PDB file of C-alpha atoms and ligand atoms in Angstrom:
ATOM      1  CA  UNK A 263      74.718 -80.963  13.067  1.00  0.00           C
ATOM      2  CA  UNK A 264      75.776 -77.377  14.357  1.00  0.00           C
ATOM      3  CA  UNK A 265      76.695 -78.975  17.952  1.00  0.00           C
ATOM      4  CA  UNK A 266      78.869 -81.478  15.510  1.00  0.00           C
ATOM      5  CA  UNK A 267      80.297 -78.122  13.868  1.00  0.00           C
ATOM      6  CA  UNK A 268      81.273 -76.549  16.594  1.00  0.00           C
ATOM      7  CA  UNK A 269      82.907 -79.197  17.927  1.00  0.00           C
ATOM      8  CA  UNK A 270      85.114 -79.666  15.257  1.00  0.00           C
ATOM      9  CA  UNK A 271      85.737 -75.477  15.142  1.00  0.00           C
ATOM     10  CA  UNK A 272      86.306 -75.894  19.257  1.00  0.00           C
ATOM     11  CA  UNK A 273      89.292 -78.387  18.307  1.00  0.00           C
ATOM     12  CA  UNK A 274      90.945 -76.126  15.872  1.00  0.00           C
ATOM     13  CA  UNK A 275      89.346 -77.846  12.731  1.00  0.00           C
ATOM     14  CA  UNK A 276      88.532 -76.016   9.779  1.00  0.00           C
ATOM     15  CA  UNK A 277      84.770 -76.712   8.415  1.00  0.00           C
ATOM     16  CA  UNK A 278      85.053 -77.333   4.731  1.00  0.00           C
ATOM     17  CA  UNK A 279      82.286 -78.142   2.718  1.00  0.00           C
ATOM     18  CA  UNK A 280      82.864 -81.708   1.933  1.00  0.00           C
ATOM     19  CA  UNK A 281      83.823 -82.278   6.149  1.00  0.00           C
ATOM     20  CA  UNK A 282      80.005 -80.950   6.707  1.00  0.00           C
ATOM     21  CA  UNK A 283      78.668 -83.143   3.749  1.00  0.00           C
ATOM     22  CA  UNK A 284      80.196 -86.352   5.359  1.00  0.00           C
ATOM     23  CA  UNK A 285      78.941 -85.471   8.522  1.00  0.00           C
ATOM     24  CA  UNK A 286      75.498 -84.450   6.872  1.00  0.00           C
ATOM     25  CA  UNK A 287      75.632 -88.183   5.313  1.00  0.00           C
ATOM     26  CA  UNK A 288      76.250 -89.849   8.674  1.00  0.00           C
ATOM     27  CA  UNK A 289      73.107 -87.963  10.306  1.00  0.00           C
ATOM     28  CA  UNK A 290      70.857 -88.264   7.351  1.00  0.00           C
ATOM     29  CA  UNK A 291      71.616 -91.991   6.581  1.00  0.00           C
ATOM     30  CA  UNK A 292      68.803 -94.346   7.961  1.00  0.00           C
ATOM     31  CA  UNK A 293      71.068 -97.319   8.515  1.00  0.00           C
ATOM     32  CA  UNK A 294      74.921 -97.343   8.964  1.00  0.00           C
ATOM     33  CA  UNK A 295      76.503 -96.406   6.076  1.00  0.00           C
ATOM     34  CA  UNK A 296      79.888 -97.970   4.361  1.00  0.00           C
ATOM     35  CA  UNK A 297      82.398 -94.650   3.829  1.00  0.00           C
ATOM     36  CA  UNK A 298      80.904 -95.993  -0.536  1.00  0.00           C
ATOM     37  CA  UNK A 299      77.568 -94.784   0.738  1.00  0.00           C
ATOM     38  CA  UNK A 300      78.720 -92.154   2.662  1.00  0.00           C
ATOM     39  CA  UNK A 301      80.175 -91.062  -0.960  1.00  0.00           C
ATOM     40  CA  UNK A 302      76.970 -91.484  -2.458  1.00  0.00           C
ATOM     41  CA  UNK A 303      75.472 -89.408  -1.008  1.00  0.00           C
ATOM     42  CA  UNK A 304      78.206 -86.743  -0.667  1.00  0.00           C
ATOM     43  CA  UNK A 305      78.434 -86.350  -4.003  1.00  0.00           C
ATOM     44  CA  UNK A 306      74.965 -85.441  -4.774  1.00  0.00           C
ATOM     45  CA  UNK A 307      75.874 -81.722  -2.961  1.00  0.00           C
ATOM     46  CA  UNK A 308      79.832 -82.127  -4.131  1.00  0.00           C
ATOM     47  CA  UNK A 309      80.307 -83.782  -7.102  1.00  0.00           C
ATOM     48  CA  UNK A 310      84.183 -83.577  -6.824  1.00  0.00           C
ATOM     49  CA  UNK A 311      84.716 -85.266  -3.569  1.00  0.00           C
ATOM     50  CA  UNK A 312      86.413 -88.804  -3.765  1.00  0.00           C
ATOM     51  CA  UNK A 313      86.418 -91.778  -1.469  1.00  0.00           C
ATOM     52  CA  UNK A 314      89.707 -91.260  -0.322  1.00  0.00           C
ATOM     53  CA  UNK A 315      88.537 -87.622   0.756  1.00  0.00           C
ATOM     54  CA  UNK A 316      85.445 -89.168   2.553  1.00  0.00           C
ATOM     55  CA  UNK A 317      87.925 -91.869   4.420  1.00  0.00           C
ATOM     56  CA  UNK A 318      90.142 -89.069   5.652  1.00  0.00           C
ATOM     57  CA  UNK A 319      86.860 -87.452   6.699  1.00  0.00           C
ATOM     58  CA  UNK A 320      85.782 -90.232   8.331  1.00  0.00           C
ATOM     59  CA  UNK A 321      89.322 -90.986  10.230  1.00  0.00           C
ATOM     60  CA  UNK A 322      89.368 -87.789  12.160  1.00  0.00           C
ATOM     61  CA  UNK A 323      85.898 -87.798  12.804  1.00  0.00           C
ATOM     62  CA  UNK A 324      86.801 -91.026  14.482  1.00  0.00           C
ATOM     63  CA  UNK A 325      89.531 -89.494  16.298  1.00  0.00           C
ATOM     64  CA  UNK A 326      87.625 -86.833  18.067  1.00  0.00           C
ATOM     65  CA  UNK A 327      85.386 -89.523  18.899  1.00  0.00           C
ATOM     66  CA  UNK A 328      82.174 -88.402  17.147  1.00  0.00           C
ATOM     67  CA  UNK A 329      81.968 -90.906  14.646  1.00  0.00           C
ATOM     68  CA  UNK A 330      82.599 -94.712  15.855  1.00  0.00           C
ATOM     69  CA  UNK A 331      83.560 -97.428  12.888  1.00  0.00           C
ATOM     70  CA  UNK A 332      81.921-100.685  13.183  1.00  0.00           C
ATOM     71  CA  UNK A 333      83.478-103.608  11.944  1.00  0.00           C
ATOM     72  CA  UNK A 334      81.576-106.069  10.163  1.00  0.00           C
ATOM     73  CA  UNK A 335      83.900-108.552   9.009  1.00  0.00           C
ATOM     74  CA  UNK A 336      81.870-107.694   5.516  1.00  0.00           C
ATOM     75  CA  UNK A 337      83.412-107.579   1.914  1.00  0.00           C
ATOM     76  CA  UNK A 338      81.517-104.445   1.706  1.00  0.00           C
ATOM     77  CA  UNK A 339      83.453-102.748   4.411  1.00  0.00           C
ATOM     78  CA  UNK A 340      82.673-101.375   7.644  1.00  0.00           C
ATOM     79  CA  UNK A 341      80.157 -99.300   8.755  1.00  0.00           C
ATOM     80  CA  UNK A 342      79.768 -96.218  10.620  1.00  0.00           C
ATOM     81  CA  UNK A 343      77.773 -94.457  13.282  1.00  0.00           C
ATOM     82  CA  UNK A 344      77.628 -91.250  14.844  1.00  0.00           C
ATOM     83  CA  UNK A 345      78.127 -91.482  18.445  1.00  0.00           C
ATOM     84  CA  UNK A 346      78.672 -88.059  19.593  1.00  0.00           C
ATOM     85  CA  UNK A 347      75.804 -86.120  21.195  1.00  0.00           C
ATOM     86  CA  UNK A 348      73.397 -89.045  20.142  1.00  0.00           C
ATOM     87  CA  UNK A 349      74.380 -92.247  22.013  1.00  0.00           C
ATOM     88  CA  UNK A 350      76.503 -93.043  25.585  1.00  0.00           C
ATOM     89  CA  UNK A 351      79.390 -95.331  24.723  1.00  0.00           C
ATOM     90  CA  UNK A 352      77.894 -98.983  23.037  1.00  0.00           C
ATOM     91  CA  UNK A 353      78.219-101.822  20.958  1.00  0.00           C
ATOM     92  CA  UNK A 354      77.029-103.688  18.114  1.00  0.00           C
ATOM     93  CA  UNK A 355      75.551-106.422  16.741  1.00  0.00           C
ATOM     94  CA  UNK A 356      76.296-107.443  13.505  1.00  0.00           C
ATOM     95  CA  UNK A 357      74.684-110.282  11.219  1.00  0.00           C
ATOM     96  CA  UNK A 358      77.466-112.230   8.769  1.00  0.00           C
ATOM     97  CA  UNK A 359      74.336-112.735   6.575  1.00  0.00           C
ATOM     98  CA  UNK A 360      72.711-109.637   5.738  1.00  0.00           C
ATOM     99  CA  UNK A 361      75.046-107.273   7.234  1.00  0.00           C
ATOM    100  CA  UNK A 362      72.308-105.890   9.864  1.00  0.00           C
ATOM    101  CA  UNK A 363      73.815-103.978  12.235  1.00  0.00           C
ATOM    102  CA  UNK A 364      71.955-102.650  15.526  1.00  0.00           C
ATOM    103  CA  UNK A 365      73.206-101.153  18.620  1.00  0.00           C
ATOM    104  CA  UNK A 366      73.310-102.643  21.917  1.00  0.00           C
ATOM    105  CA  UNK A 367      72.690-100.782  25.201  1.00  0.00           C
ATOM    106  CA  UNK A 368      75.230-103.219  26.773  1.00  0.00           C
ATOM    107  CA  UNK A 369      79.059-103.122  27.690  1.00  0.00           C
ATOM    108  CA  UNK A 370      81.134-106.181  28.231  1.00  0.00           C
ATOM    109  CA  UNK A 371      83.995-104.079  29.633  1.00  0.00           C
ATOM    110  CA  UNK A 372      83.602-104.018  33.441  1.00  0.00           C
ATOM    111  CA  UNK A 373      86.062-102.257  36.130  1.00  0.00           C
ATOM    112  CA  UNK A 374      87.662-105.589  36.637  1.00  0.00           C
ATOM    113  CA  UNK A 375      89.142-105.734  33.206  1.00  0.00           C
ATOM    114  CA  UNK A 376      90.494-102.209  33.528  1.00  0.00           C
ATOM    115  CA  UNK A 377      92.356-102.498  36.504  1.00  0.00           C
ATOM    116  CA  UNK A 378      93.659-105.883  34.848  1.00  0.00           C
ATOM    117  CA  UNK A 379      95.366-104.066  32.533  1.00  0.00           C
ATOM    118  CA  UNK A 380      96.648-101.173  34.574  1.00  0.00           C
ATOM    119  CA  UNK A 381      97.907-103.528  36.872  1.00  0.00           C
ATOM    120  CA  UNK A 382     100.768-103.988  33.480  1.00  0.00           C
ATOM    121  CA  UNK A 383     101.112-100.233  33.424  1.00  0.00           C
ATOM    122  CA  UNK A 384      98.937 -99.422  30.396  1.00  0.00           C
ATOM    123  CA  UNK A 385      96.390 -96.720  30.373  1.00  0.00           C
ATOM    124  CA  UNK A 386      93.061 -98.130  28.451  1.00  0.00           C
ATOM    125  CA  UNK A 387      91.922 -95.298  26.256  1.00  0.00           C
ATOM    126  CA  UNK A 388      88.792 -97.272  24.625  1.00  0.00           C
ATOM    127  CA  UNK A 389      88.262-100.514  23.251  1.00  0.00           C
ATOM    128  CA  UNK A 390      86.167-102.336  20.316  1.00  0.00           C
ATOM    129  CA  UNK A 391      83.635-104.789  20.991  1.00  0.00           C
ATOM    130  CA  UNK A 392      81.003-106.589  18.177  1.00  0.00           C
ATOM    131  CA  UNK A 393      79.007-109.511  18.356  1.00  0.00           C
ATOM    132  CA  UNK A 394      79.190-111.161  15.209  1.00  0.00           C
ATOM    133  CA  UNK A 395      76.122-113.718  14.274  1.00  0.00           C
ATOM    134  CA  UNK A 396      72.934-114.370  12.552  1.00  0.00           C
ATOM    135  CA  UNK A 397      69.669-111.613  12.416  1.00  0.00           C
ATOM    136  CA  UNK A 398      67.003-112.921  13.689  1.00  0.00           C
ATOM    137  CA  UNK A 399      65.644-112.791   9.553  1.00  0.00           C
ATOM    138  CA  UNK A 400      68.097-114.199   8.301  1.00  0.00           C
ATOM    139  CA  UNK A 401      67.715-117.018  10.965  1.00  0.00           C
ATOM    140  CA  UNK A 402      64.253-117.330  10.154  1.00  0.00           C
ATOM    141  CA  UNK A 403      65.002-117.607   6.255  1.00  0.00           C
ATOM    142  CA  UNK A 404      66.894-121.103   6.985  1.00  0.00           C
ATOM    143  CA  UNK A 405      63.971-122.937   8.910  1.00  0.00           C
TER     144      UNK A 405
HETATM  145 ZN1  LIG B  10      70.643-110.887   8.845  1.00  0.00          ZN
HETATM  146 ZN1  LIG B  11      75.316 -97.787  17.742  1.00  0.00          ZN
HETATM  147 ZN1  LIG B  12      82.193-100.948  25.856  1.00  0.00          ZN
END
């Protein structure tokens, strides 16, 4: 959390209270959170905050890289994940049933693909990757 801080204060970024309750959230949260859960439970310390304040949150946390969004093709909305400090670069698997999502110690992306597309002059910054399917559970549930 104070690493997290710091980081943020490093960058020029002021530390309110609601930008330390959303990061708070994200750490204390057992499973990835949608930004409506990362409300619920910023609100129990700041009652005022609003989900719009707890996106904008969320999109520079993105930015700076510490906090990676995870797409899960859910009505619910996406998740999200702290990645700074905590995890190397990773992806995701998400279930279309249950909405599971667990991370993967695997990347797709190899060299090859990167000088592909610097071969057209573009510099790769980062990329998304998810595999979408069933949870083991939920697979289990059919049979
Ligand atoms: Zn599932
Ligand atoms: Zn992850
Ligand atoms: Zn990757």
């Amino acid at each position: 959390m104070e690493e997290l801080v710091a980081l943020l204060r490093e960058k020029g970024y002021k530390i309110t209270p609601q930008r330390r309750a959303v990061i708070a959230a994200l750490l204390e949260s057992e499973k990835f959170p949608t930004a409506q859960q990362v409300l619920e439970i910023v609100k129990k310390t700041n009652p005022d905050v609003s989900l719009d304040t707890v996106y904008r949150n969320l999109g520079l946390l993105i930015e700076l890289n510490i906090v990676y969004e995870i797409n899960t093709q859910s009505s619910a909305g996406n998740v999200f994940e702290i990645v700074h400090i905590h995890h190397e670069h990773h992806h995701h698997l998400v279930c279309l049933v249950c909405g599971k999502t667990e991370c993967i110690d695997i990347c797709p992306v190899n060299q090859d693909y990167i000088a592909e597309v610097e071969k057209r002059g573009f510099e790769v910054t980062g990329h998304t990757f998810e595999f979408y399917g069933k949870c083991q559970k939920c697979r289990e549930a059919k049979s």
